[in-house]
PDB file of C-alpha atoms in Angstrom:
ATOM      1  CA  MET L   1      90.072 106.702  79.200  1.00 37.00           C
ATOM      2  CA  PRO L   2      92.912 105.335  77.765  1.00 38.00           C
ATOM      3  CA  HIS L   3      94.796 102.485  78.822  1.00 38.00           C
ATOM      4  CA  PRO L   4      97.708 103.821  81.141  1.00 39.00           C
ATOM      5  CA  ARG L   5     100.628 102.185  79.216  1.00 38.00           C
ATOM      6  CA  SER L   6      99.101 104.060  75.730  1.00 43.00           C
ATOM      7  CA  LEU L   7      99.793 107.852  78.066  1.00 54.00           C
ATOM      8  CA  ARG L   8     102.579 109.929  77.688  1.00 63.00           C
ATOM      9  CA  PHE L   9     103.532 112.878  80.082  1.00 62.00           C
ATOM     10  CA  SER L  10     104.948 116.400  79.328  1.00 65.00           C
ATOM     11  CA  VAL L  11     106.004 118.483  82.486  1.00 69.00           C
ATOM     12  CA  SER L  12     106.789 121.637  80.728  1.00 63.00           C
ATOM     13  CA  SER L  13     108.466 124.854  82.614  1.00 63.00           C
ATOM     14  CA  GLU L  14     108.807 127.077  79.584  1.00 61.00           C
ATOM     15  CA  PRO L  15     107.157 129.494  78.802  1.00 65.00           C
ATOM     16  CA  ARG L  16     105.243 128.433  82.432  1.00 73.00           C
ATOM     17  CA  PRO L  17     104.999 124.924  84.279  1.00 77.00           C
ATOM     18  CA  ARG L  18     102.044 122.616  83.032  1.00 82.00           C
ATOM     19  CA  LEU L  19     101.575 119.069  83.504  1.00 89.00           C
ATOM     20  CA  SER L  20      99.814 117.343  80.741  1.00 87.00           C
ATOM     21  CA  VAL L  21      99.038 113.677  79.887  1.00 87.00           C
ATOM     22  CA  PHE L  22      98.846 112.591  75.969  1.00 86.00           C
ATOM     23  CA  ASP L  23      97.008 109.702  74.440  1.00 82.00           C
ATOM     24  CA  ALA L  24      98.293 107.490  71.567  1.00 80.00           C
ATOM     25  CA  GLU L  25      96.599 109.855  69.326  1.00 84.00           C
ATOM     26  CA  GLY L  26      98.220 112.436  70.747  1.00 83.00           C
ATOM     27  CA  HIS L  27      95.243 114.072  72.236  1.00 84.00           C
ATOM     28  CA  GLU L  28      96.433 116.157  75.341  1.00 86.00           C
ATOM     29  CA  THR L  29      94.780 116.239  78.611  1.00 86.00           C
ATOM     30  CA  ILE L  30      96.214 119.234  80.842  1.00 87.00           C
ATOM     31  CA  VAL L  31      96.178 118.067  84.695  1.00 90.00           C
ATOM     32  CA  TYR L  32      97.487 121.136  86.324  1.00 91.00           C
ATOM     33  CA  GLU L  33      97.802 124.136  84.747  1.00 89.00           C
ATOM     34  CA  PRO L  34      99.293 126.966  87.226  1.00 90.00           C
ATOM     35  CA  TYR L  35      98.406 130.624  87.859  1.00 88.00           C
ATOM     36  CA  ASP L  36     100.769 133.261  87.864  1.00 86.00           C
ATOM     37  CA  TYR L  37     101.664 132.826  91.801  1.00 86.00           C
ATOM     38  CA  GLN L  38     101.667 129.374  91.496  1.00 91.00           C
ATOM     39  CA  CYS L  39     104.459 129.485  88.618  1.00 90.00           C
ATOM     40  CA  LYS L  40     106.419 131.736  91.006  1.00 91.00           C
ATOM     41  CA  PHE L  41     106.333 128.858  93.717  1.00 94.00           C
ATOM     42  CA  HIS L  42     107.319 126.019  91.113  1.00 93.00           C
ATOM     43  CA  ALA L  43     110.309 128.246  89.388  1.00 91.00           C
ATOM     44  CA  SER L  44     111.792 128.853  92.996  1.00 94.00           C
ATOM     45  CA  THR L  45     115.225 127.431  93.903  1.00 95.00           C
ATOM     46  CA  SER L  46     115.153 128.292  97.375  1.00 97.00           C
ATOM     47  CA  ALA L  47     116.368 125.971 100.398  1.00 97.00           C
ATOM     48  CA  ASN L  48     113.102 126.428 102.001  1.00 98.00           C
ATOM     49  CA  LEU L  49     110.056 128.031 100.242  1.00 98.00           C
ATOM     50  CA  LEU L  50     106.847 128.987 102.262  1.00 98.00           C
ATOM     51  CA  ALA L  51     103.408 129.759 100.422  1.00 96.00           C
ATOM     52  CA  LEU L  52     101.445 132.860 102.748  1.00 95.00           C
ATOM     53  CA  GLY L  53      98.173 133.528 102.346  1.00 89.00           C
ATOM     54  CA  THR L  54      94.405 133.197 102.899  1.00 79.00           C
ATOM     55  CA  ARG L  55      92.435 130.193 102.814  1.00 71.00           C
ATOM     56  CA  ASN L  56      91.457 129.086  99.153  1.00 69.00           C
ATOM     57  CA  THR L  57      94.332 130.470  97.277  1.00 79.00           C
ATOM     58  CA  GLY L  58      95.113 126.652  96.097  1.00 87.00           C
ATOM     59  CA  LYS L  59      98.436 125.857  98.570  1.00 93.00           C
ATOM     60  CA  SER L  60      97.833 122.723  98.962  1.00 94.00           C
ATOM     61  CA  LEU L  61      96.997 121.502  95.563  1.00 95.00           C
ATOM     62  CA  MET L  62     100.253 123.816  94.665  1.00 95.00           C
ATOM     63  CA  LEU L  63     102.237 121.744  96.989  1.00 97.00           C
ATOM     64  CA  ARG L  64     100.926 118.444  96.502  1.00 97.00           C
ATOM     65  CA  MET L  65     101.648 118.806  92.218  1.00 96.00           C
ATOM     66  CA  ASP L  66     105.183 120.252  92.891  1.00 96.00           C
ATOM     67  CA  ALA L  67     106.021 117.141  94.576  1.00 97.00           C
ATOM     68  CA  ILE L  68     104.234 115.029  91.788  1.00 96.00           C
ATOM     69  CA  MET L  69     106.189 117.200  88.531  1.00 93.00           C
ATOM     70  CA  ARG L  70     109.249 116.375  90.581  1.00 95.00           C
ATOM     71  CA  CYS L  71     108.374 112.636  90.758  1.00 95.00           C
ATOM     72  CA  LEU L  72     107.637 112.341  87.126  1.00 93.00           C
ATOM     73  CA  ARG L  73     110.554 114.141  85.926  1.00 91.00           C
ATOM     74  CA  ILE L  74     113.465 112.154  88.329  1.00 94.00           C
ATOM     75  CA  PRO L  75     113.205 108.355  88.509  1.00 95.00           C
ATOM     76  CA  ASN L  76     113.355 107.082  92.145  1.00 96.00           C
ATOM     77  CA  PHE L  77     113.036 110.641  93.719  1.00 97.00           C
ATOM     78  CA  ARG L  78     111.356 110.622  97.013  1.00 97.00           C
ATOM     79  CA  ALA L  79     108.906 113.019  98.489  1.00 98.00           C
ATOM     80  CA  ILE L  80     106.661 113.664 101.728  1.00 98.00           C
ATOM     81  CA  ILE L  81     103.775 115.807 102.509  1.00 98.00           C
ATOM     82  CA  ILE L  82     103.008 116.397 106.068  1.00 97.00           C
ATOM     83  CA  ARG L  83     100.085 117.820 107.779  1.00 97.00           C
ATOM     84  CA  ARG L  84      99.788 118.166 111.709  1.00 96.00           C
ATOM     85  CA  THR L  85      97.234 115.170 112.180  1.00 95.00           C
ATOM     86  CA  MET L  86      95.683 112.346 110.106  1.00 95.00           C
ATOM     87  CA  PRO L  87      92.240 113.617 110.187  1.00 96.00           C
ATOM     88  CA  GLU L  88      93.746 116.903 108.015  1.00 96.00           C
ATOM     89  CA  LEU L  89      95.607 114.986 105.943  1.00 96.00           C
ATOM     90  CA  ARG L  90      92.440 112.687 105.264  1.00 96.00           C
ATOM     91  CA  LYS L  91      90.525 115.826 104.465  1.00 95.00           C
ATOM     92  CA  SER L  92      93.077 117.546 101.880  1.00 95.00           C
ATOM     93  CA  HIS L  93      95.541 115.288 100.323  1.00 97.00           C
ATOM     94  CA  LEU L  94      94.548 112.037 100.318  1.00 97.00           C
ATOM     95  CA  PHE L  95      90.928 113.066  99.420  1.00 96.00           C
ATOM     96  CA  ASP L  96      92.377 114.076  95.644  1.00 96.00           C
ATOM     97  CA  ILE L  97      95.708 111.904  95.476  1.00 97.00           C
ATOM     98  CA  GLY L  98      93.548 108.477  93.930  1.00 96.00           C
ATOM     99  CA  ARG L  99      91.784 110.526  91.474  1.00 95.00           C
ATOM    100  CA  GLU L 100      94.647 112.406  90.281  1.00 95.00           C
ATOM    101  CA  MET L 101      96.958 109.172  89.901  1.00 95.00           C
ATOM    102  CA  LYS L 102      94.090 107.597  87.781  1.00 92.00           C
ATOM    103  CA  LEU L 103      94.251 110.748  85.678  1.00 90.00           C
ATOM    104  CA  LEU L 104      98.101 110.472  84.949  1.00 91.00           C
ATOM    105  CA  GLY L 105      97.545 106.722  84.196  1.00 88.00           C
ATOM    106  CA  PHE L 106      98.692 104.928  87.374  1.00 92.00           C
ATOM    107  CA  PRO L 107      95.483 103.204  88.607  1.00 91.00           C
ATOM    108  CA  ASN L 108      97.021 101.260  91.282  1.00 93.00           C
ATOM    109  CA  GLY L 109      99.596 104.010  91.904  1.00 96.00           C
ATOM    110  CA  PHE L 110      97.895 105.478  95.318  1.00 97.00           C
ATOM    111  CA  VAL L 111      97.487 103.113  98.169  1.00 97.00           C
ATOM    112  CA  MET L 112      96.843 103.473 102.230  1.00 96.00           C
ATOM    113  CA  ASN L 113      98.792 100.390 103.690  1.00 93.00           C
ATOM    114  CA  PRO L 114     100.965 100.106 105.236  1.00 92.00           C
ATOM    115  CA  SER L 115     100.901 103.830 105.087  1.00 94.00           C
ATOM    116  CA  PRO L 116      99.667 106.747 102.289  1.00 97.00           C
ATOM    117  CA  GLN L 117     101.805 106.641  99.639  1.00 98.00           C
ATOM    118  CA  ALA L 118     101.887 107.515  95.813  1.00 98.00           C
ATOM    119  CA  ARG L 119     103.485 105.220  93.382  1.00 97.00           C
ATOM    120  CA  PHE L 120     105.186 106.194  89.769  1.00 96.00           C
ATOM    121  CA  ASP L 121     106.221 103.644  87.532  1.00 93.00           C
ATOM    122  CA  ASN L 122     109.817 105.259  87.428  1.00 94.00           C
ATOM    123  CA  GLY L 123     110.663 104.393  91.095  1.00 96.00           C
ATOM    124  CA  SER L 124     109.602 107.717  92.652  1.00 97.00           C
ATOM    125  CA  ILE L 125     107.102 108.026  95.394  1.00 98.00           C
ATOM    126  CA  ILE L 126     105.556 110.638  97.391  1.00 98.00           C
ATOM    127  CA  ASP L 127     104.480 109.528 101.288  1.00 97.00           C
ATOM    128  CA  PHE L 128     101.603 111.142 103.084  1.00 97.00           C
ATOM    129  CA  ALA L 129     102.083 111.578 106.447  1.00 96.00           C
ATOM    130  CA  HIS L 130     101.305 113.456 109.851  1.00 95.00           C
ATOM    131  CA  CYS L 131     103.399 114.692 112.895  1.00 95.00           C
ATOM    132  CA  GLU L 132     100.689 115.537 115.994  1.00 93.00           C
ATOM    133  CA  THR L 133     103.154 115.085 119.034  1.00 92.00           C
ATOM    134  CA  GLU L 134     106.937 115.882 119.312  1.00 90.00           C
ATOM    135  CA  ALA L 135     107.343 112.113 119.721  1.00 91.00           C
ATOM    136  CA  ASP L 136     106.098 111.584 116.139  1.00 91.00           C
ATOM    137  CA  ILE L 137     109.447 113.297 115.037  1.00 92.00           C
ATOM    138  CA  LEU L 138     111.493 109.938 115.831  1.00 90.00           C
ATOM    139  CA  ASP L 139     109.651 108.202 112.676  1.00 88.00           C
ATOM    140  CA  TYR L 140     111.239 110.858 110.401  1.00 87.00           C
ATOM    141  CA  LEU L 141     114.840 110.866 111.919  1.00 82.00           C
ATOM    142  CA  SER L 142     116.640 108.287 109.561  1.00 84.00           C
ATOM    143  CA  ALA L 143     114.501 109.408 106.477  1.00 89.00           C
ATOM    144  CA  GLN L 144     115.828 110.820 103.251  1.00 95.00           C
ATOM    145  CA  TYR L 145     113.915 113.228 100.650  1.00 97.00           C
ATOM    146  CA  GLY L 146     114.294 114.745  97.961  1.00 98.00           C
ATOM    147  CA  PHE L 147     111.307 117.103  98.984  1.00 98.00           C
ATOM    148  CA  VAL L 148     109.768 117.845 101.988  1.00 98.00           C
ATOM    149  CA  GLY L 149     106.430 119.539 102.140  1.00 98.00           C
ATOM    150  CA  PHE L 150     104.513 120.873 104.939  1.00 98.00           C
ATOM    151  CA  ASP L 151     101.005 121.611 105.007  1.00 97.00           C
ATOM    152  CA  GLU L 152      99.756 124.362 107.007  1.00 97.00           C
ATOM    153  CA  LEU L 153     102.893 124.984 108.641  1.00 98.00           C
ATOM    154  CA  SER L 154     101.784 127.346 111.162  1.00 97.00           C
ATOM    155  CA  THR L 155     100.173 124.427 112.897  1.00 97.00           C
ATOM    156  CA  PHE L 156     104.047 122.745 113.606  1.00 97.00           C
ATOM    157  CA  SER L 157     106.124 123.650 115.981  1.00 96.00           C
ATOM    158  CA  VAL L 158     109.788 124.859 115.145  1.00 97.00           C
ATOM    159  CA  ASN L 159     111.250 122.165 116.551  1.00 96.00           C
ATOM    160  CA  GLN L 160     109.129 119.588 114.650  1.00 96.00           C
ATOM    161  CA  PHE L 161     109.727 121.797 111.247  1.00 97.00           C
ATOM    162  CA  LEU L 162     113.505 121.764 111.943  1.00 96.00           C
ATOM    163  CA  GLU L 163     113.646 118.015 113.038  1.00 95.00           C
ATOM    164  CA  ILE L 164     111.536 116.936 110.048  1.00 96.00           C
ATOM    165  CA  SER L 165     113.266 119.096 107.335  1.00 97.00           C
ATOM    166  CA  ALA L 166     116.822 117.676 108.346  1.00 95.00           C
ATOM    167  CA  SER L 167     115.371 115.171 106.241  1.00 96.00           C
ATOM    168  CA  ALA L 168     115.530 117.122 102.932  1.00 97.00           C
ATOM    169  CA  ARG L 169     118.798 115.856 101.700  1.00 95.00           C
ATOM    170  CA  ALA L 170     120.069 114.492  98.680  1.00 95.00           C
ATOM    171  CA  PRO L 171     122.963 111.810  97.616  1.00 91.00           C
ATOM    172  CA  LEU L 172     126.151 113.083  96.603  1.00 91.00           C
ATOM    173  CA  GLY L 173     126.202 113.799  92.677  1.00 92.00           C
ATOM    174  CA  ALA L 174     122.130 113.901  92.141  1.00 94.00           C
ATOM    175  CA  PRO L 175     120.923 115.610  89.718  1.00 92.00           C
ATOM    176  CA  TYR L 176     118.883 117.566  91.927  1.00 95.00           C
ATOM    177  CA  GLN L 177     118.593 119.759  94.901  1.00 95.00           C
ATOM    178  CA  ALA L 178     116.849 118.907  98.019  1.00 98.00           C
ATOM    179  CA  VAL L 179     114.226 121.291  99.292  1.00 98.00           C
ATOM    180  CA  VAL L 180     111.259 122.185 101.836  1.00 98.00           C
ATOM    181  CA  ARG L 181     108.368 123.549 100.464  1.00 98.00           C
ATOM    182  CA  ALA L 182     105.456 124.459 102.702  1.00 98.00           C
ATOM    183  CA  GLY L 183     101.775 126.115 102.746  1.00 97.00           C
ATOM    184  CA  SER L 184     100.452 128.143 105.161  1.00 96.00           C
ATOM    185  CA  ASN L 185      97.738 130.778 106.811  1.00 92.00           C
ATOM    186  CA  PRO L 186      99.254 133.228 109.013  1.00 91.00           C
ATOM    187  CA  LEU L 187      97.221 131.908 111.984  1.00 89.00           C
ATOM    188  CA  GLY L 188      98.089 128.705 114.004  1.00 92.00           C
ATOM    189  CA  PRO L 189     100.039 128.070 117.098  1.00 95.00           C
ATOM    190  CA  GLY L 190     103.414 128.015 115.065  1.00 96.00           C
ATOM    191  CA  ALA L 191     102.875 131.549 113.807  1.00 96.00           C
ATOM    192  CA  ASP L 192     104.994 133.639 115.595  1.00 96.00           C
ATOM    193  CA  TRP L 193     108.043 131.045 114.783  1.00 98.00           C
ATOM    194  CA  MET L 194     107.021 131.168 111.193  1.00 98.00           C
ATOM    195  CA  GLU L 195     106.932 134.645 110.714  1.00 97.00           C
ATOM    196  CA  GLN L 196     110.485 135.116 112.420  1.00 97.00           C
ATOM    197  CA  TRP L 197     112.020 132.052 109.948  1.00 98.00           C
ATOM    198  CA  PHE L 198     110.787 133.169 107.073  1.00 98.00           C
ATOM    199  CA  VAL L 199     109.053 136.567 106.953  1.00 96.00           C
ATOM    200  CA  THR L 200     110.847 139.171 109.421  1.00 97.00           C
ATOM    201  CA  LYS L 201     114.132 137.007 109.679  1.00 97.00           C
ATOM    202  CA  ALA L 202     114.615 138.026 113.349  1.00 96.00           C
ATOM    203  CA  VAL L 203     115.672 134.501 114.753  1.00 97.00           C
ATOM    204  CA  ASN L 204     117.582 134.608 117.844  1.00 96.00           C
ATOM    205  CA  TYR L 205     121.094 134.115 116.744  1.00 97.00           C
ATOM    206  CA  ASP L 206     122.122 132.514 120.314  1.00 97.00           C
ATOM    207  CA  ASP L 207     119.612 129.971 119.954  1.00 96.00           C
ATOM    208  CA  TYR L 208     120.051 129.021 116.060  1.00 97.00           C
ATOM    209  CA  PRO L 209     123.702 130.280 115.297  1.00 97.00           C
ATOM    210  CA  TYR L 210     123.639 128.624 111.698  1.00 96.00           C
ATOM    211  CA  TYR L 211     120.491 130.271 110.567  1.00 98.00           C
ATOM    212  CA  ASN L 212     120.675 131.689 107.421  1.00 97.00           C
ATOM    213  CA  PRO L 213     118.488 134.244 105.999  1.00 98.00           C
ATOM    214  CA  SER L 214     119.097 133.988 102.310  1.00 97.00           C
ATOM    215  CA  ASP L 215     118.085 130.180 102.367  1.00 97.00           C
ATOM    216  CA  PHE L 216     114.168 131.182 103.702  1.00 98.00           C
ATOM    217  CA  GLU L 217     112.131 132.918 101.046  1.00 98.00           C
ATOM    218  CA  THR L 218     108.279 133.598 101.766  1.00 97.00           C
ATOM    219  CA  GLN L 219     105.821 134.403  98.877  1.00 96.00           C
ATOM    220  CA  LEU L 220     102.528 135.846  99.239  1.00 92.00           C
ATOM    221  CA  SER L 221      98.970 134.894  97.465  1.00 82.00           C
ATOM    222  CA  ALA L 222      95.859 136.603  97.857  1.00 66.00           C
ATOM    223  CA  LEU L 223      92.272 135.460  97.362  1.00 60.00           C
ATOM    224  CA  THR L 224      92.264 137.211  94.105  1.00 60.00           C
ATOM    225  CA  ASP L 225      95.416 135.072  92.800  1.00 54.00           C
ATOM    226  CA  ASN L 226      92.887 132.009  92.623  1.00 53.00           C
ATOM    227  CA  LYS L 227      91.191 132.709  89.233  1.00 55.00           C
ATOM    228  CA  SER L 228      88.628 129.748  89.887  1.00 56.00           C
ATOM    229  CA  ALA L 229      87.432 131.406  93.525  1.00 53.00           C
ATOM    230  CA  ASP L 230      84.212 133.057  94.124  1.00 53.00           C
ATOM    231  CA  VAL L 231      85.931 135.999  95.840  1.00 53.00           C
ATOM    232  CA  VAL L 232      82.841 137.975  96.337  1.00 59.00           C
ATOM    233  CA  GLU L 233      81.077 135.158  98.334  1.00 60.00           C
ATOM    234  CA  TYR L 234      84.465 133.806  99.906  1.00 53.00           C
ATOM    235  CA  THR L 235      85.090 137.239 101.125  1.00 57.00           C
ATOM    236  CA  LYS L 236      81.178 137.830 102.674  1.00 57.00           C
ATOM    237  CA  ARG L 237      82.177 134.642 105.078  1.00 60.00           C
ATOM    238  CA  LEU L 238      85.615 135.864 105.925  1.00 60.00           C
ATOM    239  CA  GLN L 239      84.144 139.232 107.016  1.00 65.00           C
ATOM    240  CA  ASN L 240      82.040 137.355 109.835  1.00 66.00           C
ATOM    241  CA  LEU L 241      84.960 135.798 111.468  1.00 61.00           C
ATOM    242  CA  PRO L 242      86.828 137.757 114.290  1.00 63.00           C
ATOM    243  CA  GLU L 243      88.862 141.204 113.750  1.00 64.00           C
ATOM    244  CA  HIS L 244      92.383 139.527 114.218  1.00 55.00           C
ATOM    245  CA  VAL L 245      91.161 136.693 112.076  1.00 54.00           C
ATOM    246  CA  ARG L 246      90.499 139.131 109.373  1.00 54.00           C
ATOM    247  CA  ARG L 247      93.337 141.404 109.648  1.00 57.00           C
ATOM    248  CA  ALA L 248      95.616 138.248 109.210  1.00 53.00           C
TER     249      ALA L 248
END
């Protein structure tokens, strides 16, 4: 692999998003080339966006790459990706981010101490965190991020979502819009509120008088959208699940 200092990046948006690395001789390595439904996710300008779909549609990768591309484009950008528990975080994002940072030319760009963090040469960072209890919300009240990403949103309570989402803010005059991005299966303890806020938009205005439905977008994905998935074999496994899970 070329020395990291000989690499340059290309984060393209036209005709479709793509993240590439070029060595000193100009040879290209494609790090991430999204599918059609993932392109739609990256192109959205909504304040709050949910990718809702079945398992194995690449939602976690899409969420992480969205944060990475923003960090590469914008110096001193701050992003955070959150799962409900640390074991879930370890089995997903923390499993892949070290390898991806090395591929991007940052061999020491991922650290675990004092907390999991991806660091870029332009000063941008991605924090990886969890929020297992309501008390853990206190860890995020004073933070400020240009990107707040919830992985498996249906595992969070509405209070956790709202309190942590308040950390998505940009300084006055910043060259970017602070956004909240999420991916989720349609099942989980928070599935009802998630559906109300993002899908049906049937939020109780007595409880949330400032809710603006136009600020919340949902994009649906199916197993067939993931071109690298073995749809036939995976569908067989899904068919063995309980009926209500299959419907979801």
